[in-house]
Tab-separated table of C-alpha atoms (C1' of nucleotides) and ligand atoms in Angstrom:
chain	number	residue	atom	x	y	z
Z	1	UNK	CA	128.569	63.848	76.566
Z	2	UNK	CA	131.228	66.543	75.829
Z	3	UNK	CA	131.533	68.787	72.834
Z	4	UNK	CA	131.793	66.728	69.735
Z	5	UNK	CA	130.073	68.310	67.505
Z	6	UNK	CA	127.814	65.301	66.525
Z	7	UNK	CA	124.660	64.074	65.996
Z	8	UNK	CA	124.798	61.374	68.890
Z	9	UNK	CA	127.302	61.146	71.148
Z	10	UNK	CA	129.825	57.809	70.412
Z	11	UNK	CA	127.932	57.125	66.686
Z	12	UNK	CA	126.922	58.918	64.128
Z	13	UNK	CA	129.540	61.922	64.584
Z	14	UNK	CA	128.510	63.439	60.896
Z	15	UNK	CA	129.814	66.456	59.998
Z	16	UNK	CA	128.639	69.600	61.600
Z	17	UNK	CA	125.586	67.722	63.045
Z	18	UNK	CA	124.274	69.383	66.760
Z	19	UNK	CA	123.291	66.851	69.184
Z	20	UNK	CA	119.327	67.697	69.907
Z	21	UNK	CA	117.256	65.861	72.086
Z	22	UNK	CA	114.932	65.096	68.625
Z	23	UNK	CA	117.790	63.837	66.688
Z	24	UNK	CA	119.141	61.715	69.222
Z	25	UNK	CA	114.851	60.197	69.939
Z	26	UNK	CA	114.964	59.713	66.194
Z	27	UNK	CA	118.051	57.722	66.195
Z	28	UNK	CA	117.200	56.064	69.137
Z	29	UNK	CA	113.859	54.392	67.711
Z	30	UNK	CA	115.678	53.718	64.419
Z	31	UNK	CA	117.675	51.706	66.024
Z	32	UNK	CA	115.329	49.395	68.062
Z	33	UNK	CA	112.994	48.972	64.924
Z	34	UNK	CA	114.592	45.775	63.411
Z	35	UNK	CA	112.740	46.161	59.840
Z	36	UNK	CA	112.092	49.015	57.564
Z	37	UNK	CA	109.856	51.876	58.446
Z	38	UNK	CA	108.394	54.980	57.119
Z	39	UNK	CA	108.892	58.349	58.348
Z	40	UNK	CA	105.158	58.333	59.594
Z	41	UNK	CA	105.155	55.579	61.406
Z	42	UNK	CA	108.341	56.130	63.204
Z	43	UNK	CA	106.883	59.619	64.023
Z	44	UNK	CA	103.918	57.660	65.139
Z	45	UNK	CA	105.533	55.383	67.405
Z	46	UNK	CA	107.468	58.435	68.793
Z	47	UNK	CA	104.513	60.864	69.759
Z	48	UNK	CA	102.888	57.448	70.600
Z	49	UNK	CA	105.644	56.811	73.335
Z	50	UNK	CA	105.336	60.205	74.391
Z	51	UNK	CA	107.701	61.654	72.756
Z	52	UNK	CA	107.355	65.477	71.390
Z	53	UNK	CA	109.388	65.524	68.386
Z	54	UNK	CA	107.348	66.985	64.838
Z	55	UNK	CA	106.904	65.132	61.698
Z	56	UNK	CA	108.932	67.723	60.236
Z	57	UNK	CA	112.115	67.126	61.923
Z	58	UNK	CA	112.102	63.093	61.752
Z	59	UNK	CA	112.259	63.954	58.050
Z	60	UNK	CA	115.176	66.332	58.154
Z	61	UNK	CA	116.538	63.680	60.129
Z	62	UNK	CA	116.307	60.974	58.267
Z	63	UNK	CA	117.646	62.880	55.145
Z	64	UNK	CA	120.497	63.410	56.851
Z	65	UNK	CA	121.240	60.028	58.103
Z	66	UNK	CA	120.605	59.029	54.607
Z	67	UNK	CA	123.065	61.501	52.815
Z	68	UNK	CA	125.381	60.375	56.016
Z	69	UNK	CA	124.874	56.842	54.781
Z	70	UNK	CA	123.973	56.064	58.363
Z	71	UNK	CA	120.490	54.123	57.026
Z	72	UNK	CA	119.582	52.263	53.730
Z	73	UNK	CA	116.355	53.318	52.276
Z	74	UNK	CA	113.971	51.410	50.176
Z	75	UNK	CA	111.130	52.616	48.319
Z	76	UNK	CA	107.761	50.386	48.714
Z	77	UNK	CA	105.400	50.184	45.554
Z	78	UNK	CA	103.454	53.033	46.148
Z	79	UNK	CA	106.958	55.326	46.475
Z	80	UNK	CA	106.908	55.894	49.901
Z	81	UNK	CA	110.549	55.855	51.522
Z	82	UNK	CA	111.589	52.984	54.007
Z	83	UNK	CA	114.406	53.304	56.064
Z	84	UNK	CA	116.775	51.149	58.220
Z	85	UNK	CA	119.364	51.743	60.178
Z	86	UNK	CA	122.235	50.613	58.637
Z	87	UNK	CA	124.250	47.575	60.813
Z	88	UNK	CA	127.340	47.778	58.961
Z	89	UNK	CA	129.011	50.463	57.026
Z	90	UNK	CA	128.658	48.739	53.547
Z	91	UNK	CA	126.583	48.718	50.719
Z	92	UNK	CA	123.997	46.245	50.868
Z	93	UNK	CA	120.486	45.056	49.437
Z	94	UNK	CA	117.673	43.515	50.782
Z	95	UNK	CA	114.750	41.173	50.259
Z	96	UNK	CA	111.990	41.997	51.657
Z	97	UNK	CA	108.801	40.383	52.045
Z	98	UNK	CA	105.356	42.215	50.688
Z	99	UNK	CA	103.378	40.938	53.386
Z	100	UNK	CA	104.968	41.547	56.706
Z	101	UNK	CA	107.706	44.082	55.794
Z	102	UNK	CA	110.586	40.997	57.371
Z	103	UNK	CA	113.799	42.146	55.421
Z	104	UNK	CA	116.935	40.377	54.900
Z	105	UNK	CA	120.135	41.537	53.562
Z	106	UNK	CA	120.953	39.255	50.707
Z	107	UNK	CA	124.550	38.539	49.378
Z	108	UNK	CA	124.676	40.734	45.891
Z	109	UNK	CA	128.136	40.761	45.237
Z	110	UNK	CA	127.753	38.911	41.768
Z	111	UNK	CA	125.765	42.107	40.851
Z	112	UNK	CA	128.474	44.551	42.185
Z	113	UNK	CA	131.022	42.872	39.936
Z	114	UNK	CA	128.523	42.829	37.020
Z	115	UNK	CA	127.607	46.321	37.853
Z	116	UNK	CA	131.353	47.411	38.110
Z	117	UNK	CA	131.787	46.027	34.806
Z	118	UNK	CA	129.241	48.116	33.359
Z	119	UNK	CA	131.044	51.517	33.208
Z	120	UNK	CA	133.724	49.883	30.472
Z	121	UNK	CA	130.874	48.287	28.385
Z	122	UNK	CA	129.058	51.436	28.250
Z	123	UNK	CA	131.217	54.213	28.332
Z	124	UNK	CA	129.453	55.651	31.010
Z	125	UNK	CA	130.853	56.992	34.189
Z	126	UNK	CA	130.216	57.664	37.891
Z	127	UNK	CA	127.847	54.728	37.903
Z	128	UNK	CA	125.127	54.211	40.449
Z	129	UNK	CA	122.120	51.590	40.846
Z	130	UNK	CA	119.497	50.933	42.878
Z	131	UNK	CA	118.403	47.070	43.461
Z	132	UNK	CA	114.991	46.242	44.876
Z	133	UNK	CA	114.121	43.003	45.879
Z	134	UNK	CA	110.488	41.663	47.278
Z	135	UNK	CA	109.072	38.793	47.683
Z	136	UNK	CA	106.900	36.328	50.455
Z	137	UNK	CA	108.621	35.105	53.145
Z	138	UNK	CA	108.105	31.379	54.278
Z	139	UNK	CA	106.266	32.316	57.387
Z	140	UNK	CA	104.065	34.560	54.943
Z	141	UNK	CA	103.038	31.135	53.112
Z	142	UNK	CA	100.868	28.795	54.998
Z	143	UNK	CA	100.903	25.979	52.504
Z	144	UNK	CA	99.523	27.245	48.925
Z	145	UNK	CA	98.652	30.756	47.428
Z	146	UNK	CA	94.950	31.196	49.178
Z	147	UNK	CA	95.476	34.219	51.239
Z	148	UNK	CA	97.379	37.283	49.878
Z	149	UNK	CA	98.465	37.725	53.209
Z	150	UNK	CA	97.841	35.514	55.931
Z	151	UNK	CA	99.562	37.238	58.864
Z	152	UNK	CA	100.222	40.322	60.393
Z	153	UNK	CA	103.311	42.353	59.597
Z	154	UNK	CA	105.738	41.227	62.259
Z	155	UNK	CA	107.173	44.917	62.942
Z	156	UNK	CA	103.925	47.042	62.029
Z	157	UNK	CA	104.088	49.212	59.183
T	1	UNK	CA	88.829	51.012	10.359
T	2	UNK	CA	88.225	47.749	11.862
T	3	UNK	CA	86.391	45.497	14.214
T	4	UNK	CA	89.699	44.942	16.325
T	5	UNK	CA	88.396	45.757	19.616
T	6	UNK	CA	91.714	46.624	20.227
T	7	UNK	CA	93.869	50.127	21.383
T	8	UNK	CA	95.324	50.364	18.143
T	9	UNK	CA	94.418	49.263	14.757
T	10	UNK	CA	97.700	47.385	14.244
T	11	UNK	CA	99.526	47.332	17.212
T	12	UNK	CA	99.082	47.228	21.098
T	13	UNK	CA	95.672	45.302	20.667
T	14	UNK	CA	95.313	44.753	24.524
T	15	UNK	CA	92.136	43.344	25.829
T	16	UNK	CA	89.007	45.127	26.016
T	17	UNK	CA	90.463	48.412	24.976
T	18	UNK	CA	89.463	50.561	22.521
T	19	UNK	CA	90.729	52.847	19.760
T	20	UNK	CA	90.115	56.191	20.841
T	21	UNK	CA	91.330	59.361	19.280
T	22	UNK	CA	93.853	60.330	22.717
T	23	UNK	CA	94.674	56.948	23.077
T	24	UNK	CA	95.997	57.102	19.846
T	25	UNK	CA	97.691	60.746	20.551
T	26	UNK	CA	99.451	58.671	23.441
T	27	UNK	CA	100.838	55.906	22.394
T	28	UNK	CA	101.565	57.904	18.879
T	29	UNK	CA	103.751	60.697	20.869
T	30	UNK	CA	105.462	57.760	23.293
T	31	UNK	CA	106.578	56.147	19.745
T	32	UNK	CA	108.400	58.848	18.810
T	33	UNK	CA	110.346	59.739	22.152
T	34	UNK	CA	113.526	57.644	22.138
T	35	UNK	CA	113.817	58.131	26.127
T	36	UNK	CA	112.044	57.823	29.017
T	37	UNK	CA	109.456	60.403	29.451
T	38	UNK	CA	106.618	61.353	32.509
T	39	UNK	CA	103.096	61.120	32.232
T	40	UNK	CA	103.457	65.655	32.692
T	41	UNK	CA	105.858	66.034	30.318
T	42	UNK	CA	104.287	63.771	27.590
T	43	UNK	CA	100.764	65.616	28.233
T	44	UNK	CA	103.261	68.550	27.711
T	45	UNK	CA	103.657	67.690	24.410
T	46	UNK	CA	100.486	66.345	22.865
T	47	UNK	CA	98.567	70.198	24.574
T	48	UNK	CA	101.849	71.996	22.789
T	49	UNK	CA	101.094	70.027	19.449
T	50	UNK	CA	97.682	71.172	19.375
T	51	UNK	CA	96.024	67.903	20.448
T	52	UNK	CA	93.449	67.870	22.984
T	53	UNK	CA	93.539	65.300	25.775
T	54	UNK	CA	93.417	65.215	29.422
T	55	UNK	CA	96.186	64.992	31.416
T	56	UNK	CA	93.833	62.231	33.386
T	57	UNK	CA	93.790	60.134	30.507
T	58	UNK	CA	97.606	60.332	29.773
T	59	UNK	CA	97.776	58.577	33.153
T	60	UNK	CA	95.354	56.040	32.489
T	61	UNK	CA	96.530	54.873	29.303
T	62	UNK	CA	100.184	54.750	30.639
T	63	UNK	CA	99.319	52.808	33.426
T	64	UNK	CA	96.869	50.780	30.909
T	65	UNK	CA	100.152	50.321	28.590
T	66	UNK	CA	102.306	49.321	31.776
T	67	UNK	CA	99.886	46.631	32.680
T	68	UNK	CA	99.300	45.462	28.780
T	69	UNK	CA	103.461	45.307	29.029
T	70	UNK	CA	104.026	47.544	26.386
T	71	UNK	CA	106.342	50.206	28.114
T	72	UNK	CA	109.232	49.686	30.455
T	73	UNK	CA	108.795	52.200	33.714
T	74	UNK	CA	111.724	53.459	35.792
T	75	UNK	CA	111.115	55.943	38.549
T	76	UNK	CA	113.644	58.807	38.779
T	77	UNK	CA	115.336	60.111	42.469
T	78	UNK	CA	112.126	61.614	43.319
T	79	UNK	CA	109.959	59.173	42.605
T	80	UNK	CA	108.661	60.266	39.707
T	81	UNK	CA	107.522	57.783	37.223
T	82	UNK	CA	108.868	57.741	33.766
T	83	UNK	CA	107.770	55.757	30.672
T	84	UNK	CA	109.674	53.720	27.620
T	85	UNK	CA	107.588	52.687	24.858
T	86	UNK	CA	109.187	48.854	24.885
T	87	UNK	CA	111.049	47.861	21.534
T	88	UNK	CA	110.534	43.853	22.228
T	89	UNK	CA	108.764	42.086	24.426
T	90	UNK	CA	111.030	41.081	26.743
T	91	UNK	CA	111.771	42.043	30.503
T	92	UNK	CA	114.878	44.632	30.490
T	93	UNK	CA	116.985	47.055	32.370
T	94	UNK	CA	118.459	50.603	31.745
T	95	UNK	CA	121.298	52.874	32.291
T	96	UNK	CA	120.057	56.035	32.025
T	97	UNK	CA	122.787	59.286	32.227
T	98	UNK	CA	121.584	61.705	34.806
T	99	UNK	CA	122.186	65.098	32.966
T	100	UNK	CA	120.553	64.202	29.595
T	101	UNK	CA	118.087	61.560	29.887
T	102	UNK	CA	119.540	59.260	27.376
T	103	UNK	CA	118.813	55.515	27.995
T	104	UNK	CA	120.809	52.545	26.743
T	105	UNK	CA	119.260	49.157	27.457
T	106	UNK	CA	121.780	46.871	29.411
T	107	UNK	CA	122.363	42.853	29.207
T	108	UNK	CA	121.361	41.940	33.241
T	109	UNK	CA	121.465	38.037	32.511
T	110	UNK	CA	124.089	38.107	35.302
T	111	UNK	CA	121.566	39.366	37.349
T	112	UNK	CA	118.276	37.317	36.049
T	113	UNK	CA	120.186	33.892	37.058
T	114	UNK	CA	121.374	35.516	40.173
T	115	UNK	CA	118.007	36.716	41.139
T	116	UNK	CA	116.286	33.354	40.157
T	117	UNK	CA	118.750	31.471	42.717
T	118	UNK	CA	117.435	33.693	45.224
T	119	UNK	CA	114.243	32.079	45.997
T	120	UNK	CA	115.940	28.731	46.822
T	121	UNK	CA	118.775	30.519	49.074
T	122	UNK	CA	115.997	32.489	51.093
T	123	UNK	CA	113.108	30.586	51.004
T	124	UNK	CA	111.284	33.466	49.639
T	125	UNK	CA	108.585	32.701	46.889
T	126	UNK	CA	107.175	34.927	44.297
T	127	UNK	CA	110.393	37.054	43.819
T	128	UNK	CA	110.371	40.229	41.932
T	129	UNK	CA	113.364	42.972	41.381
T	130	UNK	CA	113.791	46.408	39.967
T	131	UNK	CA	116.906	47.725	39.055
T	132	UNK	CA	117.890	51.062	38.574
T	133	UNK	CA	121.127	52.082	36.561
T	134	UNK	CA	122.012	55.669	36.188
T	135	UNK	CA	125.447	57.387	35.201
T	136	UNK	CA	126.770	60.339	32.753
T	137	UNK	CA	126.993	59.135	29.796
T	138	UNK	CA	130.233	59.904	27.054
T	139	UNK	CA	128.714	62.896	25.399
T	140	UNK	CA	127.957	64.261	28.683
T	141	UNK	CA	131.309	64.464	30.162
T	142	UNK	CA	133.486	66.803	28.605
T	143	UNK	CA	136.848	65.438	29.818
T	144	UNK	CA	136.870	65.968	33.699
T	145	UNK	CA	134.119	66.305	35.941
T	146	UNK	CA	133.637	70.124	35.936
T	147	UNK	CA	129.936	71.126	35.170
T	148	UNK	CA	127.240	68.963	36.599
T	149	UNK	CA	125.448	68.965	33.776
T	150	UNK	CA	127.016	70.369	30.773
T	151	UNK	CA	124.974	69.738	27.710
T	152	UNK	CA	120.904	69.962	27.448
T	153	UNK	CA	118.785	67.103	27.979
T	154	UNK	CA	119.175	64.874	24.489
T	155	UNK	CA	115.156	64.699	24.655
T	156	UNK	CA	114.255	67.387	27.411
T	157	UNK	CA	112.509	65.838	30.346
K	1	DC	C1'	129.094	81.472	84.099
K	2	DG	C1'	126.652	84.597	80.429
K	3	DG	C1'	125.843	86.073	75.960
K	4	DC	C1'	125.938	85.673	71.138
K	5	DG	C1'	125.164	83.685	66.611
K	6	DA	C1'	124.363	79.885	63.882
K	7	DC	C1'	121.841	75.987	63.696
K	8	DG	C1'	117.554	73.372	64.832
K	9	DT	C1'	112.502	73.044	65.477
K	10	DG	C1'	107.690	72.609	64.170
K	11	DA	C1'	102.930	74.240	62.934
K	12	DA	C1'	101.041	75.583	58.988
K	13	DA	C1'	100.969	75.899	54.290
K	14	DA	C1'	102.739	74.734	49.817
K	15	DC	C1'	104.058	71.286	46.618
K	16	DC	C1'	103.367	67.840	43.295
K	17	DA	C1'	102.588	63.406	41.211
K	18	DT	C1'	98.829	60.661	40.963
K	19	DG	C1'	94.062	58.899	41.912
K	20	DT	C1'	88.913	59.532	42.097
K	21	DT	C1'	84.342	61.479	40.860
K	22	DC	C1'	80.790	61.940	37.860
K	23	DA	C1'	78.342	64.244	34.169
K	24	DT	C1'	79.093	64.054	29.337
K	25	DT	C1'	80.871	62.056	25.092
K	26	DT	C1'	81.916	58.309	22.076
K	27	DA	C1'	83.356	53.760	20.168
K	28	DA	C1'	81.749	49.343	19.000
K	29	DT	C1'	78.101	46.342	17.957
K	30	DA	C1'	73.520	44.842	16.406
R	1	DT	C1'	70.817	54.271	13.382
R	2	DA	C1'	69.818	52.884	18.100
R	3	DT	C1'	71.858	51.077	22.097
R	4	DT	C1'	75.075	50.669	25.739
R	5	DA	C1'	79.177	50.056	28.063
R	6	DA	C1'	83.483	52.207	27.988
R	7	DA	C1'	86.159	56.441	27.829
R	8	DT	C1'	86.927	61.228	28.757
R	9	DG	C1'	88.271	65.296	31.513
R	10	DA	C1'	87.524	69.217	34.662
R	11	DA	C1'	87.328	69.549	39.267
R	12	DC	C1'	88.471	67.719	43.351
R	13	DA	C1'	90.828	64.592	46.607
R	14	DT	C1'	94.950	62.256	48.316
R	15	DG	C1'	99.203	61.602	50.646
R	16	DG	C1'	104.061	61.815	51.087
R	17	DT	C1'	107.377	65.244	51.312
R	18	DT	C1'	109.278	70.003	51.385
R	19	DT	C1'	109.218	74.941	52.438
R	20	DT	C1'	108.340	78.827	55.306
R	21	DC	C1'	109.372	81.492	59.129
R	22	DA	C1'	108.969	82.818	63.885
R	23	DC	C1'	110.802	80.950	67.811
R	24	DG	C1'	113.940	77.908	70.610
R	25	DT	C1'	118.425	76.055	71.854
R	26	DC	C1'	123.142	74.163	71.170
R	27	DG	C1'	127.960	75.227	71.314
R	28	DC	C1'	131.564	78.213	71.535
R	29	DC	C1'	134.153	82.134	73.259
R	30	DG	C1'	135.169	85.635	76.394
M	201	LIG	MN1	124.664	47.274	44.998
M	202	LIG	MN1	115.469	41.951	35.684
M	203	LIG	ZN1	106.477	37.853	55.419
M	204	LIG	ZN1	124.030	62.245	28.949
DNA sequence: CGGCGACGTGAAAACCATGTTCATTTAATA
DNA sequence: TATTAAATGAACATGGTTTTCACGTCGCCG
């Protein structure tokens, strides 16, 4: 608990980031919610816990941890941001189920290297995509298509 | 002339939709952009050209041409939907160059078969994927990477 | 310690793309 | 031409996100 500088104290030592009792709530319930969530409803559950931290700040926070590449974000059909707190310090992409919100990092390397091999083919340069990838999830499907979605979301949305 | 019952007399003869004068304004002006515009900017045009239709029914008919498949849509960094007028009729991707618009379709077999095995390796049904490619394209990169954005938008956004 | 200055906070308001309402107009058909 | 369901659009509503700005506080230095 010293002087670092950081946002947290042992992770997320960004650049120039002050550890505030907000920042560190914010990471804190990013990091015990196991599926992508929306600024709103981690505000919610923060407020809901007691917490006094404004709307305003969880999204300067997340921001940050995104430009920090400390979360992934997603972007649900209606444009609303998702966020995750990112277990690993790579790259990654995720399927993730349009009924209860379960997400699962899927192996997209085969699209990296076809990606890569993009900027050569094209002629164009400093390269970026974004890969999106939804679906229903086996415990989403009861036996047939009858119900859009049969069950709750497993980690509220 | 005709009995088509269709949005065009000739083309884009989508169920149950008829041939109205800004219909036709829309889907005359989205011909003749060669990159991706927004719903604004396209209402932009047809009010600058003289024509008279509401910014209400630009939306409508663009989300009436999405759902009749007969535009590609890409959403920009803020979310911000922007619309293609499709060539074919066939599901594609784009890498579009950050400072000028321009679009160039891509070849994403690669990532069609990869995506397809992904239902049997996750046990996810109903899969769908978007996939965003942006870069800076040839003409807009002088030789290193000084300006941001050198040149004007190829077909101002 | 104590103070200073930059950074952080948050309530309120602004923003902005998009959707909805509903009275009026109009295309398609008989 | 009469009829009617569909289409239009100005005004309004919506909802996520950002900006404003007065106030608080974190971190550093003496
Ligand atoms: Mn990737
Ligand atoms: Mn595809
Ligand atoms: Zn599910
Ligand atoms: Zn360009």
């Amino acid at each position: 608990m010293g002087t670092v500088g950081a946002m947290e104290d042992g992770h997320a030592r960004a650049a120039g980031l002050r550890s505030t009792r907000q920042r560190r709530a914010v990471l804190d319930a990013l990091g015990r919610c196991p599926e992508f969530i929306s600024a709103q409803e981690l505000h919610a559950r923060l407020t809901d816990a007691g917490g006094t931290v404004g709307l305003t700040t969880v999204y300067r926070t997340l921001r940050e941890l995104d430009r920090a590449g400390l979360v992934d974000v997603v972007r649900d059909d209606s444009g609303e941001r998702l966020y995750l707190r990112r277990p690993t310090d790579e790259h990654r992409h995720y399927l993730i189920c349009r009924c209860c919100g379960r997400s699962q990092p899927v192996d997209a390397e085969a699209v990296e290297v076809w990606a890569a091999g993009l900027a050569e083919a094209t002629g164009f340069a400093e390269l970026e995509h974004t890969l999106e990838l939804t679906g229903v999830c086996a415990d989403c499907r009861p036996g047939g298509a009858e119900e859009p979605c049969p069950r709750q979301p497993a980690c509220a949305r």
